[in-house]
Coordinates of C-alpha atoms in Angstrom, one line a residue:
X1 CA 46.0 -14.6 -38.3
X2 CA 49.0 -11.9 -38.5
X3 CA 46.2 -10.0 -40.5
X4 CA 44.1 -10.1 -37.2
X5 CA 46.5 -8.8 -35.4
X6 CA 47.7 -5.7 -36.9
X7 CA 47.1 -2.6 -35.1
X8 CA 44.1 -0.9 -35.8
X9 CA 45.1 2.5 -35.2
X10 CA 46.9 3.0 -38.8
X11 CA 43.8 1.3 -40.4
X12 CA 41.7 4.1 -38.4
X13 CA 43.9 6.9 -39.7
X14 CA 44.3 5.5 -43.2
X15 CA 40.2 5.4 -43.3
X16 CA 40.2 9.3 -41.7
X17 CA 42.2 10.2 -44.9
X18 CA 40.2 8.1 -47.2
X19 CA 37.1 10.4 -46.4
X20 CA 39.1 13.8 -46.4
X21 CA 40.9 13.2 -49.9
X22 CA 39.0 10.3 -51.8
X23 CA 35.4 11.3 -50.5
X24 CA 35.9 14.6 -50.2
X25 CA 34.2 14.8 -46.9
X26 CA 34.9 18.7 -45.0
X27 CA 37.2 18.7 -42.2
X28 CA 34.7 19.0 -39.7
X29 CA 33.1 15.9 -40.7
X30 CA 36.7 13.8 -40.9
X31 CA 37.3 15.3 -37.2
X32 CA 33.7 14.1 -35.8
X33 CA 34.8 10.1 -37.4
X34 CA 38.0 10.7 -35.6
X35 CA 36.5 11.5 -32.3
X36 CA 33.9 9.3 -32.7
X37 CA 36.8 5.8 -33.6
X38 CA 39.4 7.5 -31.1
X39 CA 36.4 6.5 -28.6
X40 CA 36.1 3.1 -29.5
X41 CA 40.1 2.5 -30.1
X42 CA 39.7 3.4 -26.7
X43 CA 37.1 1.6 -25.4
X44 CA 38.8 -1.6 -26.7
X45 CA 42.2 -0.8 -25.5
X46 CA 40.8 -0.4 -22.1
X47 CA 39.0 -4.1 -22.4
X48 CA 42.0 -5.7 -23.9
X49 CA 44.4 -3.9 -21.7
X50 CA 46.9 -3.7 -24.7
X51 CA 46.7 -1.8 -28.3
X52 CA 43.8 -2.2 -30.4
X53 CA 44.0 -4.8 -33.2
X54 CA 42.2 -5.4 -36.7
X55 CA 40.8 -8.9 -34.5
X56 CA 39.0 -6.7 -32.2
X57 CA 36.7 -5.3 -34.8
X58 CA 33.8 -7.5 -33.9
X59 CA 30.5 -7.8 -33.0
X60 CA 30.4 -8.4 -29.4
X61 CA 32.9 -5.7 -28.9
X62 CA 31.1 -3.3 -30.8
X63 CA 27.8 -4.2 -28.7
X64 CA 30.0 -4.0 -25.4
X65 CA 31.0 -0.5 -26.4
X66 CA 27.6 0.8 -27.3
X67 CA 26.2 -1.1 -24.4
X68 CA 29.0 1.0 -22.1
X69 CA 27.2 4.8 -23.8
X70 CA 23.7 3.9 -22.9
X71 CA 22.7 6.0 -20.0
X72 CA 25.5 8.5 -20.8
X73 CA 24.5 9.7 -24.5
X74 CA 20.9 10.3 -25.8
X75 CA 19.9 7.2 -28.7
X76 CA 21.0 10.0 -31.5
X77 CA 24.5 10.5 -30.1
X78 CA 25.0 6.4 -30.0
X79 CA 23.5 6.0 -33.4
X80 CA 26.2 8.3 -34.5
X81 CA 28.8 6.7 -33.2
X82 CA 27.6 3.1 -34.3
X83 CA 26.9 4.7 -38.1
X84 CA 31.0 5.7 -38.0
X85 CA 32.2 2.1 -36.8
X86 CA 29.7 1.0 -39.2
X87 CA 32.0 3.0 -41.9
X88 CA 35.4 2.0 -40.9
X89 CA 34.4 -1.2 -40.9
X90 CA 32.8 -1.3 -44.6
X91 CA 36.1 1.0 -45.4
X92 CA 38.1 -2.5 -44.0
X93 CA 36.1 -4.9 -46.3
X94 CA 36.6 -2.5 -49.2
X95 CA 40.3 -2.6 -48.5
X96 CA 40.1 -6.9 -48.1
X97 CA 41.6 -6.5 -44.5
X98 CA 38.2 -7.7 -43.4
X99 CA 35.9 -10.3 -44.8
X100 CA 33.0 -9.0 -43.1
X101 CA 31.6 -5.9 -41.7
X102 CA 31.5 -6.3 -37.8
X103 CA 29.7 -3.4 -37.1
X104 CA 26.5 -3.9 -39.9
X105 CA 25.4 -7.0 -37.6
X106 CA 24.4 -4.5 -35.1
X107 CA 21.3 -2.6 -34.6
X108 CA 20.9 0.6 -34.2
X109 CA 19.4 1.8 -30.7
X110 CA 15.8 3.0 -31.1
X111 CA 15.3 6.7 -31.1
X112 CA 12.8 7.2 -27.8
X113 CA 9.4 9.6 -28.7
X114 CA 9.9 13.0 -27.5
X115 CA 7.6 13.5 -24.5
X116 CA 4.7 15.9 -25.1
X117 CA 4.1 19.0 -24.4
X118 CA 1.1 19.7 -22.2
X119 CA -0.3 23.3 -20.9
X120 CA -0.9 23.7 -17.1
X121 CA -3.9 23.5 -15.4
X122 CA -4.4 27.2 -15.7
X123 CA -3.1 27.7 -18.7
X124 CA -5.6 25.3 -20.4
X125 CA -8.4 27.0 -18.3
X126 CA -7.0 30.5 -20.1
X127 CA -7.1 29.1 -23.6
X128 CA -10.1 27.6 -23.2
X129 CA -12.0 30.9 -21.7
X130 CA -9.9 33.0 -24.1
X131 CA -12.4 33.5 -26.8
X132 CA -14.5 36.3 -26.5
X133 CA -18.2 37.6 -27.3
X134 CA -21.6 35.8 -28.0
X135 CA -21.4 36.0 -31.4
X136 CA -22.0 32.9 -33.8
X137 CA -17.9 32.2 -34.1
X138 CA -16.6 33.2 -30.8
X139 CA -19.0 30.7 -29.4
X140 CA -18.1 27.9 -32.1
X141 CA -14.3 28.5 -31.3
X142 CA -15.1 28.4 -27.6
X143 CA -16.9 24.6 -28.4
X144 CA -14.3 23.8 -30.2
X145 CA -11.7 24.6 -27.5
X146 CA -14.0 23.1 -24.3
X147 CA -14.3 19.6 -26.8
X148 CA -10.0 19.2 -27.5
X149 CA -9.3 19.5 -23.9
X150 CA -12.1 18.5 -22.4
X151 CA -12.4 15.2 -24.7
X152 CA -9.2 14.9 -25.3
X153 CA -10.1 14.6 -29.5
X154 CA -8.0 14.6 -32.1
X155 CA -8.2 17.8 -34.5
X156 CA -9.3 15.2 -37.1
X157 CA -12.2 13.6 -34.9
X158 CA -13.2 16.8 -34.1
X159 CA -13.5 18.4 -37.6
X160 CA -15.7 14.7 -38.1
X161 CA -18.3 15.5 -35.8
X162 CA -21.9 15.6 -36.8
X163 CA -24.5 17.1 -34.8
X164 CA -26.2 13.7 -33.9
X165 CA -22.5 12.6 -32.1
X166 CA -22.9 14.8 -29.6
X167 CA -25.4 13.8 -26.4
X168 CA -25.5 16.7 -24.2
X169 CA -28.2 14.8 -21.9
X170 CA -25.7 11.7 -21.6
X171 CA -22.8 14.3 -21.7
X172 CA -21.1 12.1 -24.2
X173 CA -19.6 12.6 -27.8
X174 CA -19.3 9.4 -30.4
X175 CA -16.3 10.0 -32.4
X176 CA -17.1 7.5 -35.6
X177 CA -14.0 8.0 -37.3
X178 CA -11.5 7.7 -34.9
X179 CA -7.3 7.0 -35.4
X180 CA -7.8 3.2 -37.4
X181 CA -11.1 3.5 -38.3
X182 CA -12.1 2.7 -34.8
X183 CA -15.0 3.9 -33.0
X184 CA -15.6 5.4 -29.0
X185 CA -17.7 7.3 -26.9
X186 CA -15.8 10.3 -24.7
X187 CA -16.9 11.8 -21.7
X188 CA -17.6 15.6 -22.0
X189 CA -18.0 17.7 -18.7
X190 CA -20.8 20.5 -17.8
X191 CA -18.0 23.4 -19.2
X192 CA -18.1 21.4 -22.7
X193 CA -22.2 20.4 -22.5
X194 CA -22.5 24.5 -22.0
X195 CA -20.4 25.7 -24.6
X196 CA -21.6 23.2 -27.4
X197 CA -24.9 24.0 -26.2
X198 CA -24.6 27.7 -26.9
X199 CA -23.0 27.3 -29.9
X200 CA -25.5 24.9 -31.0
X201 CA -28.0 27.6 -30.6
X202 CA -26.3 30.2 -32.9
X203 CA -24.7 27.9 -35.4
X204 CA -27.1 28.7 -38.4
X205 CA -25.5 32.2 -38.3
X206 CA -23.0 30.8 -40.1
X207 CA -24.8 30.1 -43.2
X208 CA -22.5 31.4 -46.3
X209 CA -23.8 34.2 -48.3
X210 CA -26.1 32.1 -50.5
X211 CA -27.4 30.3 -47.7
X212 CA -25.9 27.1 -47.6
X213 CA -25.3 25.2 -44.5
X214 CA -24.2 21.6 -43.8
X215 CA -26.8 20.3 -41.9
X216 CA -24.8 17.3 -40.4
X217 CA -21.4 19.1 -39.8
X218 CA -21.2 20.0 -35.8
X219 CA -18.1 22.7 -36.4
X220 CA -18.7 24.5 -39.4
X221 CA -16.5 27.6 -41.2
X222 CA -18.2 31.2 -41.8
X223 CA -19.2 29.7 -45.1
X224 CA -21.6 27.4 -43.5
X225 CA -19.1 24.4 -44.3
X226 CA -17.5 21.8 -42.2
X227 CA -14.1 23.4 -40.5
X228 CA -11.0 21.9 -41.9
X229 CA -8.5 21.1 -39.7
X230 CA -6.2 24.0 -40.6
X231 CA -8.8 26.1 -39.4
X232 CA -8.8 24.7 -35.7
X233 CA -4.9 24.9 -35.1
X234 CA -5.5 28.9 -36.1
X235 CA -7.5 29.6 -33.8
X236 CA -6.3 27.8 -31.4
X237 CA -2.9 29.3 -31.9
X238 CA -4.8 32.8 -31.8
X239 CA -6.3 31.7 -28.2
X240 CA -2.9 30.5 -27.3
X241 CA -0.6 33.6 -27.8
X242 CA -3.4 35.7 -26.3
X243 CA -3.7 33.5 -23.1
X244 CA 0.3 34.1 -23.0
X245 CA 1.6 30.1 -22.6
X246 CA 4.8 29.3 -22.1
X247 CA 4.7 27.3 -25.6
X248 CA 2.6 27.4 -28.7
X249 CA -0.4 25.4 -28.3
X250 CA -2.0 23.3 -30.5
X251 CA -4.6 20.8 -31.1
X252 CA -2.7 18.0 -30.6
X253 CA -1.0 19.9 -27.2
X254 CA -4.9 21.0 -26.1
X255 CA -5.3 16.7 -26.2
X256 CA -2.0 16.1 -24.4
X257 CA -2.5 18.3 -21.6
X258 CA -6.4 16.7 -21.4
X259 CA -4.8 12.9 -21.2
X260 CA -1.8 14.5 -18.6
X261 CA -4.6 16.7 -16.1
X262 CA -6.4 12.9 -16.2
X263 CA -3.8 11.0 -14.2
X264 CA -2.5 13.8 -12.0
X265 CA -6.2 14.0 -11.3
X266 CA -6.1 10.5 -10.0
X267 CA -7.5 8.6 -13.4
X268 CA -6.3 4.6 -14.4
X269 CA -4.7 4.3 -17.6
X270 CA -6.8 2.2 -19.1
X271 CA -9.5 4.8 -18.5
X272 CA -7.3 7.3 -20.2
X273 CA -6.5 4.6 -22.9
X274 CA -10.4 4.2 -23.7
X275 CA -11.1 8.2 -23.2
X276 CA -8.0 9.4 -26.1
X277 CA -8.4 6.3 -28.3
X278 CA -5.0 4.8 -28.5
X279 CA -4.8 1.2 -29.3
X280 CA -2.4 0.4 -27.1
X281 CA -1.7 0.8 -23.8
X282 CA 1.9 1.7 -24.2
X283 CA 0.8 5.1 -25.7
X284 CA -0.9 6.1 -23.4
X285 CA 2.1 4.9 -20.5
X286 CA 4.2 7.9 -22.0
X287 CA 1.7 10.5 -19.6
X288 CA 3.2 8.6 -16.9
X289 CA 7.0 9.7 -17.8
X290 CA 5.7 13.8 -17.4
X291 CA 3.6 13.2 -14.7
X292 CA 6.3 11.6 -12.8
X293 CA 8.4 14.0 -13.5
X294 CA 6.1 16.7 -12.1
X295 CA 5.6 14.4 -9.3
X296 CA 9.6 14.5 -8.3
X297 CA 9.9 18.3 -8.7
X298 CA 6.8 18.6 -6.4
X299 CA 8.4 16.3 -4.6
X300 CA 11.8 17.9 -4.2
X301 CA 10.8 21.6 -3.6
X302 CA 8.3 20.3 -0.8
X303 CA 10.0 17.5 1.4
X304 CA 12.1 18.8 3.9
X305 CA 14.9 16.0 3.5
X306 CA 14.8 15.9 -0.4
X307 CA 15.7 20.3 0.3
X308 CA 18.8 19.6 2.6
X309 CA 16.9 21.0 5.7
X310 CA 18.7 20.2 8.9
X311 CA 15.9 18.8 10.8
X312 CA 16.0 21.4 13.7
X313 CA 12.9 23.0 15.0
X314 CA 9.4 21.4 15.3

């Protein structure tokens, strides 16, 4: 019990100089621990409203004080802090002060997604028209464009395409080998139909020098093969600097920003869910988090109150 209740502040300092001189940890490194346990020390001496002892070390208190950064601290900056409690407490055990570590019975906070990055309406519209010409490719990398956004495809399902997935009567494309093996049909609109439908018409210019051409490939590469996926982030990186976008598109961004112009547009979820392919409904929730926050900057640069305007006049 006397054990228990031994401060914990020389255990904290004795651990500080542990990693300096035994670990030979840098400075900097010993000064982010310190910061990190002066917090806690803290953080307990404010709950116990006395000095912090060895017998505060314990689960629930270390779950109360991460509980306490939540809201303040992004998951990295908590997991941080959690891994150097984690380390003072495995430096107690070492030392036989403790029996057990405290901190290793507590989880570390899951690290949230980044949101993605989407293109504007007009920017997409730019990207997409960006390509230029009639010839065989500028046409090809105008289909493949139109069918990212438009169909919101992966750069993988879209390199998969035959020929005989695409409908342009039912305005439809059948992506077979979809994220999982899994299968769908996605809608393609009249800017898509047109652009695969010139393309179609010009594709066998792309026969390789001997000939060849993959009669079942729907994008194919100036050697009459089917387009790797490589190939499709070029160009549309190449459309993307030349449109002038506030950030490097991609594929992947082209699919985002199809998936995000769906709900501000008024589309369900669960449409969007069957459109992009996800199999669950959670991924496709995280277009809600963007388009909210689009809807709140609307939101505060058009309403009146939400500016601060007095209310005079009409």
């Amino acid at each position: 019990m006397a054990r228990e209740s031994s401060p914990l502040a020389p255990q904290v300092e004795a651990f500080l100089d542990s990693i300096l001189h035994e670990r030979r940890m840098s400075p900097a490194t010993a000064r982010a621990y310190g910061t990190d346990l002066a917090e806690f020390v803290a953080f307990v001496e404010a709950k116990a409203e006395r000095k912090a002892r060895l017998g505060d070390l314990d689960t629930l208190m270390v779950r109360g004080y991460l509980a306490s950064l939540f809201g303040r601290n992004d998951p990295a900056t908590v997991s941080r802090k959690l891994s150097s409690i984690r380390s003072l407490g495995a430096f107690l055990v070492r030392r036989g002060l403790r029996e057990k570590n405290p901190a290793k019975l507590v989880s570390m906070p899951k690290r949230g997604k980044p949101l993605p990055r989407f293109l504007s309406v007009d920017e997409a519209f730019r990207v997409v028209d960006m390509p230029e010409g009639d010839g065989a490719a500028a046409l090809r990398d105008r289909a493949i464009l139109e069918l990212l956004y438009g169909a919101g495809l992966r750069v993988s399902e879209l390199c998969a395409l035959d020929i005989g997935d695409v409908d342009l009567a039912q305005r439809t494309v059948r992506v077979r080998r979809g994220k999982g093996g899994k299968q769908r049909i996605a809608p393609i609109g009249d800017s898509a139909v047109s652009a695969v439908h010139d393309y179609l018409a010009r594709r066998a210019e792309l026969a390789g020098k001997n000939g060849r051409l993959d009669v079942a490939a729907l994008i194919l590469n100036q050697r009459g093969a089917r387009l790797s996926t490589r190939s499709v982030a070029t160009i549309v990186d190449r459309a993307s600097r030349a449109a002038g976008t506030r950030h490097k598109a991609s594929p992947h961004s082209l699919r985002h920003s199809c998936a995000t112009h769906l709900l501000d547009g008024g589309a369900d979820l669960r449409t969007i869910q069957e459109i992009l392919g996800h199999a669950s409904l959670q991924t496709t929730q995280r277009y809600t988090h963007v388009s909210v926050d689009r809807l709140m900057s609307v939101y505060d640069g058009a309403h009146p109150h939400a500016r601060g305007d007095d209310g005079d006049g009409d």
